[in-house]
XYZ file of N, CA and C in Angstrom:
426
model
N 121.384 112.813 103.519
C 121.512 113.988 102.688
C 120.496 115.022 103.151
N 120.939 116.227 103.413
C 120.040 117.261 103.916
C 119.826 118.384 102.912
N 120.461 118.336 101.752
C 120.243 119.348 100.721
C 118.897 119.054 100.059
N 117.949 119.965 100.195
C 116.614 119.733 99.667
C 116.363 120.415 98.336
N 117.425 120.653 97.557
C 117.269 121.167 96.210
C 116.477 120.147 95.392
N 115.610 120.621 94.522
C 114.810 119.713 93.705
C 115.714 118.863 92.817
N 115.480 117.552 92.858
C 116.245 116.600 92.068
C 115.295 115.515 91.575
N 115.716 114.788 90.562
C 114.964 113.625 90.111
C 115.332 112.457 91.008
N 114.371 111.901 91.724
C 114.605 110.816 92.667
C 114.535 109.459 91.973
N 113.445 109.213 91.239
C 113.298 107.933 90.558
C 112.338 108.042 89.389
N 112.430 107.085 88.493
C 111.498 106.902 87.387
C 111.028 105.459 87.473
N 109.725 105.230 87.331
C 109.177 103.879 87.348
C 109.081 103.381 85.910
N 109.706 102.228 85.656
C 109.569 101.550 84.370
C 108.737 100.298 84.595
N 107.707 100.107 83.814
C 106.860 98.922 83.913
C 107.508 97.805 83.127
N 107.727 96.671 83.776
C 108.438 95.552 83.145
C 107.693 94.238 83.406
N 107.782 93.329 82.449
C 107.136 92.025 82.606
C 107.879 91.160 83.616
N 109.207 91.195 83.588
C 110.031 90.348 84.456
C 111.083 91.229 85.131
N 110.826 91.687 86.361
C 111.755 92.593 87.024
C 113.171 92.031 87.180
N 113.317 90.727 87.392
C 114.663 90.152 87.529
C 115.409 90.198 86.207
N 114.730 89.896 85.105
C 115.365 89.981 83.791
C 115.707 91.427 83.459
N 114.816 92.354 83.816
C 115.082 93.770 83.572
C 116.290 94.239 84.378
N 116.358 93.842 85.651
C 117.509 94.224 86.485
C 118.799 93.670 85.908
N 118.752 92.442 85.411
C 119.926 91.826 84.799
C 120.360 92.611 83.559
N 119.401 93.002 82.711
C 119.710 93.798 81.521
C 120.341 95.137 81.903
N 119.708 95.842 82.836
C 120.228 97.157 83.215
C 121.582 97.058 83.918
N 121.840 95.967 84.604
C 123.153 95.776 85.227
C 124.200 95.389 84.187
N 123.963 94.308 83.456
C 124.996 93.744 82.592
C 125.141 94.447 81.255
N 124.049 94.994 80.729
C 124.120 95.647 79.427
C 124.305 97.149 79.560
N 123.517 97.773 80.428
C 123.578 99.228 80.568
C 124.648 99.651 81.556
N 124.978 98.786 82.530
C 126.041 99.097 83.481
C 125.564 99.787 84.739
N 124.283 99.647 85.097
C 123.755 100.270 86.307
C 123.765 99.273 87.460
N 123.936 99.787 88.670
C 124.021 98.943 89.868
C 122.633 98.478 90.305
N 122.440 97.166 90.485
C 121.148 96.673 90.966
C 120.945 96.983 92.446
N 119.686 97.216 92.817
C 119.322 97.538 94.191
C 118.108 96.682 94.567
N 118.165 95.992 95.692
C 117.077 95.195 96.240
C 116.650 94.033 95.346
N 117.546 93.531 94.519
C 117.190 92.415 93.631
C 116.983 91.135 94.428
N 117.902 90.821 95.333
C 117.742 89.589 96.119
C 116.518 89.681 97.034
N 116.236 90.865 97.569
C 115.055 91.037 98.404
C 113.777 90.847 97.589
N 113.776 91.343 96.336
C 112.615 91.132 95.475
C 112.449 89.644 95.161
N 113.556 88.989 94.808
C 113.504 87.560 94.476
C 112.985 86.736 95.654
N 113.274 87.182 96.881
C 112.814 86.472 98.080
C 111.391 86.862 98.484
N 110.763 87.782 97.740
C 109.409 88.197 98.059
C 109.315 89.190 99.201
N 110.436 89.816 99.559
C 110.460 90.736 100.700
C 110.121 92.180 100.331
N 110.298 92.561 99.070
C 109.987 93.915 98.613
C 109.196 93.806 97.311
N 108.383 94.819 96.972
C 107.501 94.707 95.809
C 108.166 94.902 94.444
N 109.368 95.475 94.413
C 110.054 95.689 93.129
C 111.539 95.927 93.384
N 112.390 95.592 92.407
C 113.803 95.953 92.490
C 114.033 97.279 91.760
N 115.227 97.788 91.881
C 115.604 99.032 91.206
C 117.012 98.882 90.646
N 117.419 99.856 89.851
C 118.823 100.002 89.464
C 119.205 101.449 89.705
N 120.428 101.652 90.146
C 120.896 102.975 90.530
C 121.535 103.678 89.339
N 121.004 104.866 89.015
C 121.561 105.703 87.953
C 122.760 106.476 88.491
N 122.609 107.025 89.702
C 123.689 107.730 90.393
C 123.343 107.730 91.880
N 124.103 108.467 92.680
C 123.876 108.463 94.127
C 122.479 108.921 94.520
N 121.795 109.668 93.633
C 120.514 110.261 93.989
C 119.328 109.746 93.193
N 119.543 108.941 92.160
C 118.456 108.602 91.246
C 118.398 107.108 90.960
N 117.169 106.568 91.008
C 116.927 105.158 90.714
C 115.960 105.011 89.545
N 116.052 103.875 88.874
C 114.993 103.392 87.992
C 114.334 102.248 88.742
N 113.059 102.399 89.075
C 112.321 101.338 89.743
C 111.740 100.423 88.676
N 111.959 99.129 88.804
C 111.531 98.144 87.815
C 110.256 97.484 88.331
N 109.135 98.115 88.046
C 107.848 97.736 88.613
C 107.206 96.616 87.808
N 106.803 95.531 88.484
C 106.135 94.440 87.768
C 104.840 94.926 87.109
N 104.715 94.710 85.820
C 103.530 95.121 85.088
C 102.269 94.506 85.691
N 102.409 93.343 86.307
C 101.252 92.673 86.923
C 100.655 93.489 88.064
N 101.367 94.464 88.600
C 100.841 95.275 89.705
C 100.176 96.562 89.225
N 100.187 96.823 87.928
C 99.653 98.086 87.406
C 98.202 98.311 87.804
N 97.399 97.253 87.807
C 95.981 97.401 88.128
C 95.731 97.812 89.577
N 96.744 97.667 90.436
C 96.576 98.012 91.849
C 97.069 99.425 92.191
N 97.390 100.210 91.191
C 97.863 101.571 91.441
C 96.659 102.447 91.765
N 96.427 102.655 93.047
C 95.233 103.388 93.487
C 95.568 104.617 94.321
N 96.797 105.112 94.206
C 97.203 106.220 95.066
C 96.510 107.536 94.737
N 95.924 107.691 93.548
C 95.122 108.852 93.231
C 94.102 108.441 92.186
N 93.004 109.154 92.092
C 91.967 108.775 91.126
C 92.527 108.695 89.704
N 92.211 107.604 89.017
C 92.659 107.425 87.644
C 94.028 106.792 87.499
N 94.724 106.545 88.598
C 96.085 106.006 88.508
C 96.107 104.629 87.858
N 95.123 103.800 88.157
C 95.107 102.448 87.592
C 94.993 102.485 86.076
N 94.269 103.472 85.537
C 94.119 103.566 84.083
C 95.407 103.987 83.383
N 96.258 104.721 84.066
C 97.506 105.163 83.433
C 98.694 104.288 83.817
N 98.571 103.511 84.888
C 99.674 102.656 85.319
C 99.976 101.622 84.241
N 101.213 101.352 84.056
C 101.621 100.365 83.073
C 101.907 100.960 81.711
N 101.521 102.207 81.493
C 101.830 102.858 80.227
C 103.280 103.323 80.259
N 104.044 102.978 79.255
C 105.462 103.366 79.278
C 105.643 104.869 79.075
N 106.723 105.372 79.608
C 107.112 106.747 79.324
C 107.601 106.783 77.885
N 107.699 107.963 77.289
C 108.212 108.042 75.930
C 109.645 107.555 75.884
N 110.497 108.124 76.736
C 111.850 107.595 76.910
C 112.505 108.252 78.118
N 113.570 107.611 78.587
C 114.420 108.207 79.611
C 115.774 108.438 78.964
N 116.527 109.366 79.493
C 117.841 109.682 78.934
C 118.890 109.571 80.025
N 119.941 108.813 79.733
C 121.072 108.672 80.645
C 122.247 109.458 80.080
N 122.758 110.422 80.845
C 123.952 111.165 80.454
C 125.161 110.444 81.033
N 126.087 110.077 80.172
C 127.244 109.280 80.549
C 128.531 110.016 80.200
N 129.632 109.546 80.757
C 130.933 110.049 80.298
C 131.163 109.511 78.894
N 132.099 110.096 78.176
C 132.400 109.618 76.820
C 132.833 108.150 76.854
N 133.642 107.780 77.831
C 134.106 106.393 77.950
C 132.940 105.453 78.219
N 132.062 105.819 79.148
C 130.905 104.980 79.466
C 129.938 104.898 78.284
N 129.776 105.987 77.553
C 128.929 106.024 76.361
C 129.444 105.015 75.322
N 130.744 105.067 75.057
C 131.342 104.139 74.087
C 131.230 102.688 74.570
N 131.442 102.466 75.871
C 131.351 101.110 76.422
C 129.922 100.582 76.327
N 128.924 101.428 76.588
C 127.536 101.014 76.470
C 127.225 100.620 75.030
N 127.647 101.428 74.084
C 127.423 101.094 72.673
C 128.023 99.751 72.319
N 129.224 99.477 72.825
C 129.885 98.195 72.556
C 129.117 97.039 73.197
N 128.661 97.208 74.441
C 127.901 96.133 75.099
C 126.587 95.859 74.382
N 125.903 96.914 73.952
C 124.657 96.718 73.211
C 124.915 95.971 71.907
N 125.970 96.352 71.201
C 126.317 95.660 69.955
C 126.683 94.206 70.219
N 127.456 93.951 71.275
C 127.839 92.575 71.628
C 126.623 91.707 71.909
N 125.568 92.310 72.447
C 124.363 91.564 72.804
C 123.280 91.666 71.728
N 123.651 92.228 70.579
C 122.729 92.368 69.433
C 121.470 93.154 69.782
N 121.620 94.167 70.636
C 120.497 95.047 70.961
C 120.456 96.138 69.890
N 119.345 96.245 69.157
C 119.259 97.283 68.119
C 119.403 98.688 68.710
N 120.116 99.536 67.972
C 120.343 100.916 68.393
C 120.043 101.839 67.223
N 119.679 103.068 67.540
C 119.505 104.079 66.501
C 120.879 104.521 66.010
N 120.871 105.307 64.945
C 122.099 105.961 64.527
C 122.506 106.955 65.612
N 123.772 107.283 65.648
C 124.279 108.285 66.592
C 123.965 109.667 66.039
N 123.381 110.511 66.877
C 123.122 111.892 66.478
C 124.083 112.812 67.220
N 124.183 114.025 66.725
C 125.119 115.005 67.287
C 124.378 116.304 67.569
N 124.643 116.891 68.728
C 124.131 118.216 69.036
C 122.694 118.284 69.516
N 122.115 117.162 69.962
C 120.740 117.232 70.464
C 120.731 117.946 71.816
N 119.680 118.693 72.069
C 119.596 119.522 73.261
C 119.130 118.719 74.468
N 119.710 118.995 75.620
C 119.322 118.351 76.866
C 119.578 119.252 78.054
N 119.590 118.663 79.235
C 119.707 119.416 80.481
C 120.995 120.224 80.576
N 122.042 119.776 79.914
C 123.331 120.478 79.979
C 123.667 121.204 78.685
N 122.673 121.425 77.831
C 122.919 122.083 76.549
C 122.985 121.051 75.445
N 123.833 121.300 74.460
C 123.940 120.382 73.324
C 124.858 119.212 73.654
N 124.358 118.011 73.411
C 125.140 116.801 73.656
C 126.068 116.555 72.474
N 127.235 116.018 72.784
C 128.175 115.686 71.728
C 127.618 114.577 70.839
N 127.162 113.488 71.468
C 126.598 112.352 70.727
C 125.467 111.742 71.552
N 124.533 111.113 70.868
C 123.476 110.370 71.547
C 122.938 109.281 70.631
N 122.348 108.262 71.237
C 121.649 107.212 70.494
C 120.552 106.633 71.376
N 119.647 105.889 70.750
C 118.514 105.287 71.443
C 118.560 103.768 71.313
N 117.992 103.096 72.317
C 117.816 101.647 72.269
C 116.627 101.299 73.152
N 116.147 100.060 73.037
C 115.024 99.600 73.860
C 115.515 98.547 74.845
N 114.911 98.547 76.033
C 115.179 97.465 76.973
C 114.307 96.267 76.587
N 114.433 95.129 77.257
C 113.651 93.953 76.858
C 112.135 94.140 76.935
N 111.655 95.150 77.661
C 110.222 95.412 77.755
C 109.756 96.478 76.783
N 110.657 96.967 75.943
C 110.293 97.978 74.962
C 110.420 99.402 75.452
N 110.846 99.607 76.710
C 111.084 100.966 77.187
C 112.245 101.554 76.392
N 112.085 102.791 75.939
C 113.109 103.446 75.129
C 114.061 104.207 76.042
N 115.350 103.990 75.816
C 116.402 104.652 76.590
C 117.287 105.415 75.611
N 117.569 106.655 75.929
C 118.535 107.453 75.177
C 119.812 107.498 76.002
N 120.937 107.315 75.344
C 122.241 107.488 75.976
C 122.916 108.670 75.305
N 123.579 109.494 76.093
C 124.264 110.652 75.516
C 125.483 111.001 76.350
N 126.373 111.778 75.741
C 127.467 112.363 76.516
C 127.696 113.787 76.054
N 128.167 114.575 76.992
C 128.517 115.966 76.747
C 130.030 116.080 76.866
N 130.617 117.013 76.124
C 132.053 117.270 76.294
C 132.290 118.100 77.532
């Protein structure tokens, strides 16, 4: 890809068990796993899940947080969860995600209408937590 327009490349989520997190994001959320077998074999430091062709969620082992030394103070902030991430889905995928979460007894917030986001007002949205407590918002736009 040679288009250098600013885009979101990845978000790091700190997780206790990267394989369990990858399984949750694949089977419950519906995201494609990336480098899971390589992580399990000890060949790469973390697995990811693909949000779309350009964006990943990196599932970083919480045990590595203390080694984040890429800039001063990074170790002190590493491992702290983000407030939440938001996945914009099609209406069909949004409904399917809600059904999968319910099937797996994952608690969800009430559905809200008209919350503002990158594409304006969303038709519907709800929140849920992954197994590590990271908060995920799901939404769809008409």
